[in-house]
Amino acid sequence: MTEAPTARKKGLFIRTYGCQMNVYDSERMADVLRPLGYAPASTPDDADMVIVNTCHIREKASEKVFSELGRLRDLKAQKRQAGDDLVIAVAGCVAQAEGAEIMRRQPAVDIVVGPQAYHRLPEMVARAARAAASRRPGTMKGAGVLDTEFPVEPKFDHLPAPTTVSGGSAFVSVQEGCDKFCTFCVVPYTRGAEYSRPAAAVIAEARGLVAAGAREITLLGQNVNAWHGAAPDGSTWTLARLIAALAEIEGLARIRYTTSHPRDMDAALIAAHRDVPALMPYLHLPVQSGADRVLEAMNRGHGRDHYLRLVDQLRAARPDMALSTDIIVGFPGETDGDFDDTMRLVREVGFAAAFSFKYSARPGTPAAMMARQVPEAVRDARLQALQALLGEQQRRFNGALTGHTVPVLFQEAGRKPGQLLGKSPWLQSVHADGDARLLGQIVDVRIVAAHAVSLSGEIVAGDFASTRTAAAKPIEVAA
C-alpha cells in the first residue's frame, strides 16, 4: 500500500506587540493554523506567512505597524521574484481599529483580523489562497480579506485546546473586553464589551496545561478581576472562587492574574491573597494618576483614597505583597499640583515596578478632544521625574532580597552559557547558573546581587526542585 504524501510544512512567524493578552492570542493563532501545516519559523525570511499582532496602547502604534508592513512588503516582493509567496496578516487592536486603512495604505497585506475573530483564521487563509490563485501574475496586491466583526459566538468555543507549555509557565485568557470607558483608552472599541469565560472551560484548559508541564498559570483579562463566570452548578463565580478552584489542581504551584482594575478589587479577592498559598504575592493594579481631579477626567471611577485603602487592605492580607502599576503623566488639564499628588501617591505606596507613559491622544477617544493639552516639554519633564522615583523604588525593592533564599521558577536559558532565567514569587527576573534540566522547575535560589531590573542568585545545593510557592519573609519598601 502506498502512503499518502504528507503536506509540506509551512513556516509561520508571528511578531507580537503589547500586552500578555496579545502573547496569549499569538499562541492561540499558532494553534489554530497548525492543522493547516503551519509550524513556527525563526524569522520572517523563513516564513510562508507572517502575522503582525498589534497593540494600540503605545504611542505611535499605527506608524510602527505601517513601518513593519513596509519591510514585509519588500520581503514579499523578494520572495515573489524567487517563485515563492508570503501571506501577510495583521491582527490585534490596530487591525480592529484601522482595518480598512491598513488595506488602503498597504496593498501587500492579505489578511486583517480583529482580536475577536482570529478563530476564523483558517477560513481567511483559504480565502486568501483562492484570491492569490486568481491574481494576475507579478502583482503585489494582497488578497484583501478583512474580518473585524464582533461575532455572536465566543471565539473560545472554536479554539483548539493548547497543548504545549514552555518553561513551566502558561497563560489562560479568562476575560476579554472592557465596560469602563476610560477617556484615554481604545480597548472598549477594539476588544468589545466585557465577556467572562465559563469556569468549567477555564479549569479544563488549566488542567490540560498542567498535564503538559505548567507549574504556573497567569489568568489574563483586560479587566481580569471583573470576571464573573458561569459555574458548573449553574451559579456565578467571582475571580476569587475561580482561583480557589484552580489551586486544587495537583501540580499547579503558582497562580497569577493580570490586569486588574481598582473598581473590581473586592474583599473576597483580597482575602484570596491571604488564604490561597498558590496565589503569588504580586499584583499589577493600575492607578493612572494620583490626583482626584485627573482621575475623574479619566473616568476611572475611583479616587486616590480608594486606591490607597485597597493597598492597605492587600498588605494587611499579605504582608509581603508587591504592587506594580500604570501611570500616565501629562493628561489633558494636569497641573503641577496634580502631578505632585501623583508623586506623593507613588511615595506612599512604594511600587515594586511600574509602567509609566506620557499621555498621547488616541483618535476617537474623548480625551483626544479635551482642551488644555499639556505641552510636550512639560510631559517630558514630568515623566523623567516620575521614572527616577519609580526606578529608585524598584532598586530598593530588589535590594531587599539580597542574602535571602527564594523559590524561582526557571523558564528559559539565560544570555550566558550555562545560565538559567526565571521568576521569583514577586515576578522579578532571576538568573543563576544551572543545569538545563531545571527548566520548568521551581528551585530554591539564594540571591547574591540585586540589579535595576533583575536579581542574580546561586542555586541552593541539595534542594533541586522546591515545591514551596513563596518565601516566608515579608518584603517591605520604604516610602
Coordinates of C-alpha atoms in Angstrom, one line a residue:
M1 CA 0.0 0.0 0.0
T2 CA 1.3 3.4 -0.9
E3 CA 1.2 6.0 1.8
A4 CA -0.5 9.4 1.0
P5 CA 2.1 12.2 0.8
T6 CA 2.2 14.4 3.8
A7 CA 1.5 18.1 3.4
R8 CA 4.6 20.3 3.2
K9 CA 5.2 22.2 6.5
K10 CA 4.8 25.9 6.1
G11 CA 6.6 28.5 8.1
L12 CA 4.6 30.8 10.4
F13 CA 6.3 33.8 12.0
I14 CA 4.3 35.9 14.5
R15 CA 5.6 39.3 15.7
T16 CA 3.8 40.3 18.9
Y17 CA 3.5 43.8 20.3
G18 CA 1.9 44.8 23.5
C19 CA 0.4 43.0 26.5
Q20 CA 0.3 39.5 27.8
M21 CA -3.1 39.1 26.2
N22 CA -1.5 39.6 22.8
V23 CA 1.1 37.0 23.7
Y24 CA -1.7 34.6 24.5
D25 CA -3.6 35.5 21.3
S26 CA -0.4 34.9 19.2
E27 CA -0.1 31.4 20.8
R28 CA -3.7 30.6 20.0
M29 CA -3.4 31.8 16.4
A30 CA -0.5 29.4 16.0
D31 CA -2.7 26.6 17.4
V32 CA -5.5 27.5 15.0
L33 CA -3.1 27.4 12.0
R34 CA -1.2 24.2 13.0
P35 CA -3.8 21.9 11.3
L36 CA -3.1 23.7 8.0
G37 CA 0.5 22.6 8.2
Y38 CA 2.0 25.8 9.7
A39 CA 4.9 25.4 12.0
P40 CA 7.0 28.1 13.8
A41 CA 9.6 29.9 11.7
S42 CA 12.5 31.6 13.4
T43 CA 12.5 34.7 11.1
P44 CA 10.2 36.3 8.5
D45 CA 12.7 35.2 5.8
D46 CA 11.9 31.6 6.7
A47 CA 8.2 32.0 6.7
D48 CA 5.3 31.4 4.3
M49 CA 3.0 33.5 6.5
V50 CA 3.8 36.4 8.8
I51 CA 1.3 37.8 11.3
V52 CA 1.9 41.2 12.9
N53 CA -0.1 41.1 16.2
T54 CA -0.6 44.7 17.1
C55 CA -1.3 46.8 20.2
H56 CA -3.0 50.2 20.1
I57 CA -1.9 51.3 23.6
R58 CA 1.6 52.6 23.0
E59 CA 2.4 55.9 21.4
K60 CA 2.6 56.0 17.6
A61 CA 1.3 52.4 17.4
S62 CA -0.1 52.8 13.9
E63 CA 3.1 54.3 12.5
K64 CA 5.1 51.4 13.9
V65 CA 2.8 48.9 12.3
F66 CA 3.0 50.6 8.8
S67 CA 6.8 50.7 9.1
E68 CA 6.8 47.0 9.8
L69 CA 4.4 46.3 6.9
G70 CA 6.7 48.2 4.6
R71 CA 9.6 45.9 5.4
L72 CA 7.3 42.9 4.9
R73 CA 6.1 44.2 1.5
D74 CA 9.7 44.3 0.4
L75 CA 10.3 40.8 1.6
K76 CA 7.1 39.6 -0.2
A77 CA 8.5 41.1 -3.4
Q78 CA 11.8 39.3 -3.0
K79 CA 10.0 36.0 -2.4
R80 CA 7.8 36.6 -5.4
Q81 CA 10.9 37.0 -7.6
A82 CA 12.2 33.7 -6.3
G83 CA 9.0 32.0 -7.2
D84 CA 7.7 31.9 -3.6
D85 CA 4.9 33.7 -1.8
L86 CA 4.4 35.3 1.5
V87 CA 1.0 35.8 3.2
I88 CA 0.9 38.9 5.3
A89 CA -1.7 39.2 8.1
V90 CA -2.3 42.0 10.6
A91 CA -4.1 41.1 13.8
G92 CA -4.8 42.7 17.2
C93 CA -6.1 46.1 18.2
V94 CA -4.7 48.2 15.5
A95 CA -6.2 45.8 13.0
Q96 CA -9.5 46.2 14.7
A97 CA -9.4 50.0 14.8
E98 CA -7.9 50.7 11.4
G99 CA -8.5 47.6 9.3
A100 CA -9.8 49.4 6.2
E101 CA -7.0 51.9 6.4
I102 CA -4.4 49.2 6.6
M103 CA -5.8 47.6 3.4
R104 CA -5.8 51.0 1.7
R105 CA -2.3 52.1 2.7
Q106 CA -0.6 48.7 2.3
P107 CA -2.0 46.7 -0.6
A108 CA 0.5 43.9 0.1
V109 CA -1.5 42.9 3.2
D110 CA -3.5 39.7 2.6
I111 CA -5.5 39.4 5.8
V112 CA -6.7 41.8 8.5
V113 CA -8.2 40.1 11.5
G114 CA -9.5 41.6 14.8
P115 CA -8.9 40.1 18.2
Q116 CA -12.4 38.6 18.4
A117 CA -12.2 36.8 15.1
Y118 CA -8.9 35.0 14.9
H119 CA -10.6 31.7 15.4
R120 CA -11.8 32.2 11.8
L121 CA -8.2 32.4 10.5
P122 CA -8.2 29.1 8.7
E123 CA -11.2 30.2 6.6
M124 CA -9.5 33.6 5.9
V125 CA -6.3 31.8 4.9
A126 CA -8.3 29.7 2.4
R127 CA -10.0 32.8 1.0
A128 CA -6.6 34.5 0.7
A129 CA -5.2 31.4 -1.2
R130 CA -8.1 31.4 -3.6
A131 CA -7.6 35.2 -4.3
A132 CA -3.8 34.6 -4.8
A133 CA -4.5 31.8 -7.3
S134 CA -6.6 34.1 -9.4
R135 CA -4.3 37.1 -9.0
R136 CA -2.6 38.5 -12.1
P137 CA 1.0 37.2 -12.3
G138 CA 3.5 39.7 -10.9
T139 CA 1.1 41.8 -9.0
M140 CA 1.9 42.7 -5.4
K141 CA -1.6 43.3 -4.3
G142 CA -2.7 41.2 -1.3
A143 CA -5.9 39.1 -1.1
G144 CA -7.7 41.8 0.9
V145 CA -9.5 39.5 3.4
L146 CA -10.9 41.6 6.3
D147 CA -12.7 40.4 9.4
T148 CA -13.0 42.8 12.3
E149 CA -16.6 41.9 13.3
F150 CA -17.5 41.1 16.9
P151 CA -19.0 37.6 16.4
V152 CA -22.1 36.5 18.3
E153 CA -20.4 33.2 19.3
P154 CA -17.5 33.4 21.7
K155 CA -14.2 32.7 19.9
F156 CA -13.1 30.4 22.7
D157 CA -15.7 27.8 21.7
H158 CA -14.0 27.3 18.4
L159 CA -10.3 27.2 19.5
P160 CA -8.3 24.0 19.9
A161 CA -7.1 23.3 23.4
P162 CA -3.5 24.5 23.9
T163 CA -1.1 21.5 24.1
T164 CA 2.4 23.0 24.6
V165 CA 4.0 24.7 27.6
S166 CA 7.3 26.4 27.6
G167 CA 9.3 26.9 30.8
G168 CA 6.7 25.7 33.1
S169 CA 4.5 28.8 32.8
A170 CA 1.4 29.4 30.7
F171 CA -1.3 32.0 30.1
V172 CA -5.1 31.4 30.2
S173 CA -7.4 34.1 29.0
V174 CA -10.5 34.2 31.2
Q175 CA -11.9 37.6 30.4
E176 CA -11.9 40.0 27.5
G177 CA -13.2 43.4 26.7
C178 CA -13.9 46.4 28.8
D179 CA -17.0 48.3 30.0
K180 CA -15.1 51.0 31.9
F181 CA -14.6 53.5 29.0
C182 CA -11.7 55.4 30.4
T183 CA -11.5 58.6 28.4
F184 CA -7.9 57.9 27.2
C185 CA -8.4 54.2 26.2
V186 CA -9.3 52.4 23.0
V187 CA -9.8 49.0 24.5
P188 CA -13.6 49.1 24.7
Y189 CA -13.7 49.9 21.0
T190 CA -11.1 47.3 19.9
R191 CA -11.9 44.4 22.3
G192 CA -15.6 45.0 22.8
A193 CA -17.8 44.5 25.9
E194 CA -16.6 42.5 28.9
Y195 CA -17.0 38.8 28.5
S196 CA -16.2 36.1 31.0
R197 CA -15.4 32.5 30.0
P198 CA -17.3 29.8 31.9
A199 CA -15.5 28.4 34.9
A200 CA -15.5 24.8 33.6
A201 CA -13.8 25.9 30.4
V202 CA -11.0 27.7 32.3
I203 CA -10.5 24.9 34.7
A204 CA -10.3 22.3 31.8
E205 CA -7.8 24.4 30.0
A206 CA -5.7 24.8 33.1
R207 CA -5.8 21.1 33.8
G208 CA -4.5 20.4 30.3
L209 CA -1.7 22.9 30.7
V210 CA -0.6 21.5 34.0
A211 CA -0.6 18.0 32.4
A212 CA 1.6 19.4 29.7
G213 CA 4.1 20.7 32.3
A214 CA 2.8 24.1 33.6
R215 CA 3.7 24.8 37.2
E216 CA 2.4 28.4 36.9
I217 CA -0.7 29.8 35.3
T218 CA -1.4 33.5 34.7
L219 CA -5.1 34.4 34.3
L220 CA -5.5 37.1 31.7
G221 CA -8.1 39.8 31.0
Q222 CA -8.4 43.4 30.1
N223 CA -10.2 43.7 33.5
V224 CA -9.4 40.3 34.8
N225 CA -10.9 40.9 38.3
A226 CA -14.2 41.8 36.7
W227 CA -14.5 38.1 35.7
H228 CA -17.9 36.6 36.7
G229 CA -18.1 33.3 35.0
A230 CA -20.9 30.7 34.9
A231 CA -20.1 27.9 37.4
P232 CA -20.6 24.1 36.8
D233 CA -23.6 24.2 39.3
G234 CA -25.3 27.0 37.4
S235 CA -24.3 29.8 39.8
T236 CA -21.9 32.6 39.0
W237 CA -18.4 32.6 40.4
T238 CA -16.1 35.5 41.1
L239 CA -12.4 35.5 40.3
A240 CA -11.6 34.6 44.0
R241 CA -13.8 31.5 43.7
L242 CA -12.1 30.5 40.4
I243 CA -8.7 30.9 41.9
A244 CA -9.6 28.7 44.8
A245 CA -10.8 26.0 42.3
L246 CA -7.6 26.3 40.2
A247 CA -5.5 25.9 43.4
E248 CA -6.9 22.4 43.8
I249 CA -5.3 21.2 40.6
E250 CA -2.5 18.9 41.6
G251 CA 0.8 20.1 40.3
L252 CA -0.2 23.7 39.9
A253 CA 2.2 25.6 42.2
R254 CA 1.6 29.2 41.2
I255 CA -1.3 31.4 40.2
R256 CA -1.2 35.0 39.0
Y257 CA -3.7 37.3 37.3
T258 CA -3.5 40.5 35.3
T259 CA -4.6 43.2 34.6
S260 CA -6.8 44.4 37.4
H261 CA -9.0 47.5 37.9
P262 CA -9.3 49.1 41.3
R263 CA -13.1 49.2 40.9
D264 CA -13.3 45.4 40.7
M265 CA -10.9 44.6 43.6
D266 CA -13.4 43.1 46.1
A267 CA -13.0 41.8 49.6
A268 CA -13.1 38.1 48.5
L269 CA -10.2 38.6 46.1
I270 CA -8.2 40.4 48.7
A271 CA -8.8 37.6 51.1
A272 CA -7.7 35.0 48.5
H273 CA -4.2 36.6 48.7
R274 CA -4.3 35.6 52.4
D275 CA -5.9 32.2 52.1
V276 CA -4.6 30.7 48.8
P277 CA -0.9 29.8 49.1
A278 CA -0.5 29.3 45.4
L279 CA -1.7 32.9 44.6
M280 CA 1.5 34.8 44.2
P281 CA 2.2 37.9 46.4
Y282 CA 2.4 40.3 43.4
L283 CA -0.4 42.4 41.9
H284 CA -0.5 44.7 38.9
L285 CA -3.1 47.4 39.9
P286 CA -3.1 50.4 37.6
V287 CA -3.8 53.7 39.3
Q288 CA -3.0 56.0 36.2
S289 CA -2.9 59.2 38.4
G290 CA -2.6 60.2 42.0
A291 CA -4.8 63.3 41.5
D292 CA -8.6 63.0 42.1
R293 CA -9.4 65.7 39.5
V294 CA -7.4 63.9 36.8
L295 CA -8.9 60.5 37.8
E296 CA -12.3 62.0 37.4
A297 CA -11.4 63.4 34.0
M298 CA -10.1 60.0 33.0
N299 CA -13.4 58.4 34.1
R300 CA -11.6 55.9 36.3
G301 CA -14.4 55.5 38.7
H302 CA -12.1 55.6 41.8
G303 CA -10.2 58.2 43.7
R304 CA -6.8 58.3 45.3
D305 CA -8.1 57.5 48.8
H306 CA -10.0 54.4 47.5
Y307 CA -6.8 53.2 45.8
L308 CA -4.7 53.7 49.0
R309 CA -7.3 51.8 51.1
L310 CA -7.0 48.9 48.7
V311 CA -3.2 48.9 49.1
D312 CA -3.6 48.9 52.9
Q313 CA -6.1 46.0 52.8
L314 CA -3.9 44.0 50.4
R315 CA -0.9 44.4 52.6
A316 CA -2.8 43.5 55.7
A317 CA -4.0 40.3 54.0
R318 CA -0.5 39.5 52.6
P319 CA 2.4 41.4 54.3
D320 CA 4.8 40.5 51.5
M321 CA 2.6 41.8 48.8
A322 CA 4.4 43.6 46.0
L323 CA 2.5 46.1 43.8
S324 CA 3.1 47.4 40.3
T325 CA 1.1 49.9 38.4
D326 CA 0.5 52.0 35.3
I327 CA 0.8 55.8 35.4
I328 CA 0.1 58.4 32.8
V329 CA 1.6 61.9 33.1
G330 CA 0.5 65.0 31.2
F331 CA -3.1 64.0 30.8
P332 CA -5.1 67.0 29.4
G333 CA -5.5 69.6 32.1
E334 CA -3.0 68.0 34.5
T335 CA -1.5 70.8 36.6
D336 CA 1.8 70.9 38.6
G337 CA -0.3 70.3 41.7
D338 CA -1.9 67.3 40.1
F339 CA 1.5 65.9 39.2
D340 CA 2.7 66.5 42.8
D341 CA -0.3 64.4 44.0
T342 CA 0.8 61.6 41.7
M343 CA 4.4 61.7 43.1
R344 CA 3.1 61.8 46.6
L345 CA 0.9 58.7 46.0
V346 CA 3.9 56.8 44.5
R347 CA 5.9 57.6 47.6
E348 CA 3.1 56.5 49.9
V349 CA 2.6 53.1 48.1
G350 CA 6.2 52.2 47.3
F351 CA 5.8 50.3 44.0
A352 CA 8.0 47.3 43.1
A353 CA 7.7 48.1 39.4
A354 CA 5.7 50.3 37.2
F355 CA 4.9 51.2 33.6
S356 CA 4.8 55.0 33.1
F357 CA 3.9 56.9 30.0
K358 CA 3.4 60.4 28.6
Y359 CA -0.2 60.9 27.6
S360 CA -0.7 60.6 23.9
A361 CA -4.0 61.1 22.2
R362 CA -5.8 58.1 20.7
P363 CA -8.1 59.0 17.8
G364 CA -11.7 58.6 18.7
T365 CA -11.3 58.8 22.4
P366 CA -12.9 61.6 24.5
A367 CA -9.5 62.7 25.9
A368 CA -8.2 63.4 22.4
M369 CA -10.7 66.2 22.1
M370 CA -10.2 67.7 25.6
A371 CA -8.9 71.3 26.0
R372 CA -5.8 72.1 27.9
Q373 CA -3.5 69.6 26.3
V374 CA -0.2 69.6 28.2
P375 CA 2.9 70.8 26.3
E376 CA 5.4 68.1 25.2
A377 CA 8.2 69.6 27.2
V378 CA 6.2 69.6 30.4
R379 CA 5.2 65.9 29.8
D380 CA 8.8 65.0 29.2
A381 CA 10.0 66.7 32.4
R382 CA 7.2 65.0 34.5
L383 CA 7.9 61.6 33.0
Q384 CA 11.6 61.9 33.8
A385 CA 10.9 62.9 37.4
L386 CA 8.4 60.1 37.9
Q387 CA 10.6 57.4 36.3
A388 CA 13.6 58.5 38.5
L389 CA 11.4 57.9 41.6
L390 CA 10.0 54.6 40.3
G391 CA 13.4 53.4 39.4
E392 CA 14.7 54.2 42.9
Q393 CA 11.8 52.2 44.4
Q394 CA 12.4 49.2 42.2
R395 CA 16.1 49.1 43.0
R396 CA 15.3 49.3 46.7
F397 CA 12.7 46.5 46.4
N398 CA 15.1 44.3 44.6
G399 CA 17.9 45.0 47.0
A400 CA 15.7 43.9 50.0
L401 CA 16.1 40.3 48.7
T402 CA 19.9 40.2 48.8
G403 CA 21.1 37.4 51.0
H404 CA 17.7 35.7 51.2
T405 CA 16.6 32.4 49.6
V406 CA 13.6 32.4 47.4
P407 CA 11.8 29.9 45.1
V408 CA 12.4 30.6 41.5
L409 CA 10.6 29.1 38.5
F410 CA 13.2 28.7 35.8
Q411 CA 11.6 29.4 32.4
E412 CA 14.4 29.8 29.8
A413 CA 18.1 29.8 29.1
G414 CA 19.9 33.0 30.1
R415 CA 22.2 35.0 27.8
K416 CA 25.4 33.4 29.1
P417 CA 26.3 29.8 28.6
G418 CA 25.0 27.6 31.4
Q419 CA 22.8 30.4 32.8
L420 CA 19.1 30.0 33.5
L421 CA 16.5 32.7 33.8
G422 CA 13.4 32.5 36.0
K423 CA 10.9 34.4 38.1
S424 CA 10.6 35.0 41.8
P425 CA 7.2 34.9 43.5
W426 CA 7.3 38.7 43.1
L427 CA 7.8 38.5 39.3
Q428 CA 11.4 39.6 39.5
S429 CA 13.7 38.2 36.8
V430 CA 16.3 36.0 38.5
H431 CA 19.4 34.5 36.7
A432 CA 21.6 31.8 38.0
D433 CA 24.0 29.1 36.7
G434 CA 22.3 25.8 36.5
D435 CA 21.6 22.6 34.5
A436 CA 19.0 22.9 31.7
R437 CA 17.1 20.1 33.4
L438 CA 15.9 22.7 35.9
L439 CA 13.8 24.5 33.2
G440 CA 10.2 24.3 34.2
Q441 CA 11.1 23.6 37.8
I442 CA 10.7 25.6 41.0
V443 CA 14.1 25.8 42.7
D444 CA 15.4 27.5 45.8
V445 CA 17.9 30.2 44.9
R446 CA 20.0 32.4 47.2
I447 CA 20.1 36.0 46.0
V448 CA 23.6 37.3 45.9
A449 CA 23.2 40.6 44.0
A450 CA 20.4 43.0 43.0
H451 CA 20.3 45.0 39.8
A452 CA 18.0 47.7 38.5
V453 CA 15.5 45.2 36.8
S454 CA 16.8 41.7 37.9
L455 CA 18.4 39.6 40.5
S456 CA 21.5 37.3 40.5
G457 CA 21.5 34.1 42.5
E458 CA 23.0 30.8 43.3
I459 CA 21.0 27.6 43.3
V460 CA 20.9 26.1 46.8
A461 CA 22.6 22.7 46.9
G462 CA 20.5 19.8 48.0
D463 CA 17.2 21.4 47.2
F464 CA 17.0 20.6 43.5
A465 CA 13.3 21.5 42.9
S466 CA 11.5 23.1 45.8
T467 CA 7.7 22.9 45.8
R468 CA 7.2 25.9 48.0
T469 CA 5.3 28.8 46.5
A470 CA 6.7 31.8 48.2
A471 CA 9.5 32.8 50.6
A472 CA 8.4 33.3 54.2
K473 CA 9.8 36.8 54.8
P474 CA 7.8 39.9 54.0
I475 CA 9.2 42.3 51.5
E476 CA 9.0 45.9 52.5
V477 CA 9.7 49.0 50.5
A478 CA 10.1 52.2 52.5
A479 CA 8.1 55.1 51.1

